[in-house]
Short mmCIF file of C-alpha atoms in Angstrom, two decimals:
data_model
loop_
_atom_site.label_atom_id
_atom_site.label_comp_id
_atom_site.label_asym_id
_atom_site.label_seq_id
_atom_site.Cartn_x
_atom_site.Cartn_y
_atom_site.Cartn_z
CA MET A 1377 9.20 -35.72 16.57
CA THR A 1378 6.04 -33.79 16.97
CA PRO A 1379 3.88 -33.62 13.72
CA THR A 1380 3.13 -30.06 12.41
CA VAL A 1381 1.24 -28.40 9.60
CA LYS A 1382 2.36 -25.36 7.86
CA VAL A 1383 -0.07 -23.15 5.74
CA ASP A 1384 -0.01 -19.92 3.74
CA ALA A 1385 -2.85 -17.49 3.46
CA SER A 1386 -3.35 -14.08 2.17
CA VAL A 1387 -6.18 -11.51 2.40
CA SER A 1388 -6.58 -8.02 0.81
CA ASP A 1389 -9.15 -5.33 1.23
CA GLU A 1390 -9.82 -1.72 0.14
CA PHE A 1391 -10.11 1.10 2.59
CA GLN A 1392 -11.72 4.40 1.68
CA PRO A 1393 -9.23 7.21 2.20
CA ASP A 1394 -10.30 9.51 5.23
CA ILE A 1395 -7.36 12.03 5.49
CA LEU A 1396 -6.05 14.58 3.05
CA GLU A 1397 -2.16 14.77 3.73
CA VAL A 1398 -1.18 18.15 2.16
CA SER A 1399 2.53 18.95 1.54
CA VAL A 1400 3.57 22.51 0.30
CA TYR A 1401 6.94 22.96 -1.11
CA LEU A 1402 8.60 26.32 -1.33
CA GLU A 1403 11.57 27.21 -3.62
CA GLU A 1404 12.76 30.85 -3.96
CA GLU A 1405 15.78 32.17 -5.82
CA ALA A 1406 17.77 35.48 -5.82
CA ALA A 1407 21.17 36.90 -6.59
CA THR A 1408 22.16 37.18 -2.93
CA LYS A 1409 21.63 34.96 -0.02
CA GLN A 1410 19.58 37.57 1.89
CA GLY A 1411 17.49 38.14 -1.07
CA ALA A 1412 16.54 34.58 -1.30
CA VAL A 1413 15.84 34.33 2.39
CA ASN A 1414 13.63 37.37 2.19
CA LEU A 1415 11.69 35.91 -0.77
CA TYR A 1416 11.33 32.61 1.05
CA ALA A 1417 10.04 34.38 4.35
CA SER A 1418 7.51 36.18 2.26
CA SER A 1419 6.25 32.96 0.52
CA LEU A 1420 6.28 31.12 3.79
CA ASN A 1421 4.16 33.89 5.42
CA ALA A 1422 1.74 33.63 2.39
CA VAL A 1423 1.42 29.80 2.64
CA LEU A 1424 0.82 30.03 6.32
CA ALA A 1425 -1.92 32.62 5.88
CA ALA A 1426 -3.44 30.39 3.20
CA VAL A 1427 -3.43 27.38 5.50
CA GLU A 1428 -4.87 29.56 8.22
CA SER A 1429 -7.84 30.55 5.89
CA ILE A 1430 -8.63 26.96 5.30
CA GLY A 1431 -9.14 26.49 9.11
CA VAL A 1432 -6.08 24.45 10.16
CA PRO A 1433 -4.94 25.16 13.60
CA ARG A 1434 -1.15 26.59 13.68
CA ASP A 1435 -0.20 23.92 16.24
CA GLU A 1436 -1.17 21.23 13.51
CA VAL A 1437 0.88 22.79 10.86
CA LYS A 1438 4.55 21.59 10.42
CA THR A 1439 7.23 23.34 8.82
CA GLY A 1440 10.75 22.12 8.12
CA ASN A 1441 13.46 20.91 5.69
CA PHE A 1442 14.71 24.34 5.27
CA SER A 1443 17.89 24.78 3.28
CA ILE A 1444 19.96 27.28 1.33
CA TRP A 1445 21.71 26.33 -1.85
CA ARG A 1446 24.60 28.39 -3.49
CA TYR A 1447 25.23 28.05 -7.16
CA GLY A 1448 28.38 29.66 -8.30
CA ALA A 1449 28.69 31.82 -11.42
CA THR A 1450 29.08 30.09 -14.72
CA ASP A 1451 29.34 31.39 -18.39
CA ASP A 1452 25.63 31.10 -18.71
CA ARG A 1453 24.49 32.52 -15.27
CA PRO A 1454 25.53 34.82 -12.37
CA GLU A 1455 25.95 33.43 -8.91
CA THR A 1456 22.48 32.70 -7.43
CA TYR A 1457 21.07 31.47 -4.02
CA GLU A 1458 17.96 29.16 -3.68
CA CYS A 1459 15.90 28.57 -0.44
CA HIS A 1460 13.94 25.61 -0.08
CA GLY A 1461 11.53 24.39 2.67
CA GLY A 1462 7.99 22.86 3.25
CA VAL A 1463 4.91 23.00 5.04
CA SER A 1464 2.59 19.97 5.80
CA PHE A 1465 -0.84 19.54 7.51
CA ARG A 1466 -3.81 17.10 7.41
CA LEU A 1467 -7.50 17.44 6.89
CA PRO A 1468 -10.55 15.25 6.82
CA CYS A 1469 -10.84 13.68 3.34
CA ASP A 1470 -13.95 15.20 1.88
CA GLU A 1471 -14.99 17.14 -1.25
CA GLU A 1472 -15.17 20.50 0.50
CA ASN A 1473 -11.78 20.45 2.03
CA HIS A 1474 -10.26 19.20 -1.24
CA ARG A 1475 -11.76 22.26 -3.11
CA ARG A 1476 -10.62 24.57 -0.22
CA VAL A 1477 -7.03 23.50 -0.47
CA TRP A 1478 -6.98 23.87 -4.21
CA GLY A 1479 -8.54 27.30 -4.05
CA ALA A 1480 -6.15 28.49 -1.30
CA PHE A 1481 -2.98 27.84 -3.30
CA LEU A 1482 -4.08 28.34 -6.82
CA ASP A 1483 -2.90 31.86 -7.04
CA MET A 1484 0.51 31.31 -5.27
CA GLY A 1485 3.64 32.09 -7.26
CA PRO A 1486 5.82 29.91 -9.37
CA GLY A 1487 8.05 28.84 -6.42
CA ILE A 1488 5.01 27.10 -4.66
CA SER A 1489 3.96 23.47 -5.38
CA VAL A 1490 1.46 21.31 -3.51
CA ASP A 1491 0.81 17.68 -3.15
CA ILE A 1492 -2.49 16.31 -1.91
CA ASP A 1493 -2.27 12.75 -0.82
CA PHE A 1494 -5.54 10.69 0.02
CA SER A 1495 -4.45 8.47 2.88
CA LEU A 1496 -5.67 6.75 6.01
CA LYS A 1497 -5.87 8.46 9.34
CA ASP A 1498 -5.21 5.22 11.27
CA ARG A 1499 -3.03 3.00 9.16
CA GLU A 1500 -2.21 0.73 11.99
CA ALA A 1501 -5.82 -0.21 12.56
CA ALA A 1502 -6.16 -1.15 8.80
CA ARG A 1503 -2.95 -3.22 9.17
CA GLU A 1504 -4.30 -5.03 12.32
CA THR A 1505 -7.64 -5.82 10.50
CA ILE A 1506 -6.04 -7.32 7.54
CA VAL A 1507 -3.44 -9.24 9.60
CA GLY A 1508 -6.15 -10.64 11.91
CA ARG A 1509 -8.19 -11.80 8.82
CA ALA A 1510 -5.27 -13.47 7.20
CA VAL A 1511 -4.29 -15.25 10.43
CA GLU A 1512 -7.95 -16.47 10.75
CA ALA A 1513 -8.02 -17.66 7.32
CA GLY A 1514 -4.74 -19.57 7.80
CA ARG A 1515 -6.05 -21.08 10.91
CA ARG A 1516 -9.23 -22.41 9.27
CA ARG A 1517 -7.07 -23.93 6.39
CA ALA A 1518 -4.76 -25.69 8.98
CA ALA A 1519 -7.75 -26.99 10.87
CA ALA A 1520 -9.12 -28.52 7.66
CA LEU A 1521 -5.92 -30.05 6.92
CA ALA A 1522 -5.51 -31.35 10.48
CA ALA A 1523 -8.84 -32.88 10.38
CA ALA A 1524 -8.25 -34.73 7.07
CA THR A 1525 -5.36 -36.39 8.83
CA GLY A 1526 -7.29 -37.42 12.10
CA CYS A 1527 -5.67 -34.65 14.14
CA GLU A 1528 -6.55 -31.47 15.92
CA LEU A 1529 -4.57 -28.12 16.02
CA GLY A 1530 -2.29 -27.71 19.06
CA GLY A 1531 -0.31 -24.50 19.74
CA ILE A 1532 1.11 -22.32 16.95
CA LEU A 1533 4.72 -22.69 16.50
CA HIS A 1534 5.77 -20.09 14.03
CA VAL A 1535 4.13 -16.99 12.45
CA GLU A 1536 5.32 -14.90 9.48
CA ASN A 1537 3.54 -11.94 7.90
CA GLU A 1538 4.11 -9.34 5.28
CA VAL A 1539 1.79 -6.47 4.96
CA SER A 1540 1.75 -4.05 1.96
CA ARG A 1541 -0.57 -1.19 0.82
CA ASN A 1542 -0.86 0.79 -2.32
CA LEU A 1543 -0.34 4.62 -2.19
CA GLY A 1544 -3.86 5.46 -2.82
CA GLY A 1545 -4.13 8.64 -5.06
CA MET A 1546 -2.65 11.97 -5.14
CA ASP A 1547 -3.40 15.31 -6.80
CA CYS A 1548 -0.59 17.66 -7.67
CA LEU A 1549 -0.73 21.54 -8.08
CA ALA A 1550 2.66 22.13 -9.52
CA ARG A 1551 3.54 25.89 -9.79
CA ALA A 1552 0.10 26.98 -10.40
CA SER A 1553 0.17 29.70 -13.05
CA GLY A 1554 -3.41 30.58 -12.65
CA ASP A 1555 -4.14 29.68 -16.33
CA ASP A 1556 -6.10 26.59 -15.45
CA ARG A 1557 -8.51 27.33 -12.61
CA ARG A 1558 -10.25 24.05 -12.61
CA VAL A 1559 -10.48 21.97 -9.48
CA PRO A 1560 -9.85 18.31 -10.35
CA VAL A 1561 -12.74 15.90 -9.75
CA PHE A 1562 -12.85 14.65 -6.18
CA ASN A 1563 -12.56 10.89 -6.63
CA PRO A 1564 -9.97 9.37 -4.27
CA THR A 1565 -8.56 5.95 -5.29
CA PRO A 1566 -9.33 3.33 -2.56
CA ILE A 1567 -6.27 2.18 -0.62
CA GLU A 1568 -5.60 -1.50 -1.00
CA VAL A 1569 -4.03 -3.19 2.04
CA SER A 1570 -2.73 -6.74 1.60
CA CYS A 1571 -1.30 -9.26 4.02
CA ALA A 1572 0.40 -12.70 3.47
CA VAL A 1573 0.91 -14.96 6.45
CA THR A 1574 2.73 -18.27 6.93
CA LEU A 1575 1.53 -20.21 9.97
CA GLU A 1576 2.85 -23.52 11.55
CA TYR A 1577 0.83 -25.37 14.04
CA GLU A 1578 1.44 -28.45 16.24
CA LEU A 1579 -0.69 -31.26 15.41
CA ILE A 1580 -2.30 -33.49 18.24
CA PRO A 1581 -3.68 -36.87 17.22
CA ARG A 1582 -7.29 -37.42 18.22
CA GLY A 1583 -8.18 -39.92 20.84
#
């Protein structure tokens, strides 16, 4: 039976967010379906105009998740209709863009809410960096164990890895009333990416 060595290793690091992921949520309500649709269309046009004023090209703006909900009449309220949908876009993560996004949506009506997520433009690159470092740390540990038993590392027989990341930070502009016009401090939370690996190598006796 071929001797083997099996090791675990883990590595984590922090990456500074380089992208603002902005999600705008729209919700409008009216007594009729057409009334709700008209209000939604008006709000959507206002949101798209605000996004354009920030300088985001229209082809980089995504719209979707449109739905119409009907609520039947009850003893407390008449029949109503609600329209829901969303708009999303990305911008480089810097203080000026952060301020411009807040300023663009601060005076929107109560049916508009905004999330600003601090994220990574290339998550896969961050993942590959951490996985590579974890594998290298595991290889060094396996080589040390092999040397202690008078062996050298042979081929790798098995690899398992698990990568996780925190969500960074998020600012929320929920149904801005215009009462509080302060832009929050721009201080994105670093995004921690971690990787745990299990490696199994063949051992080759020296000499």
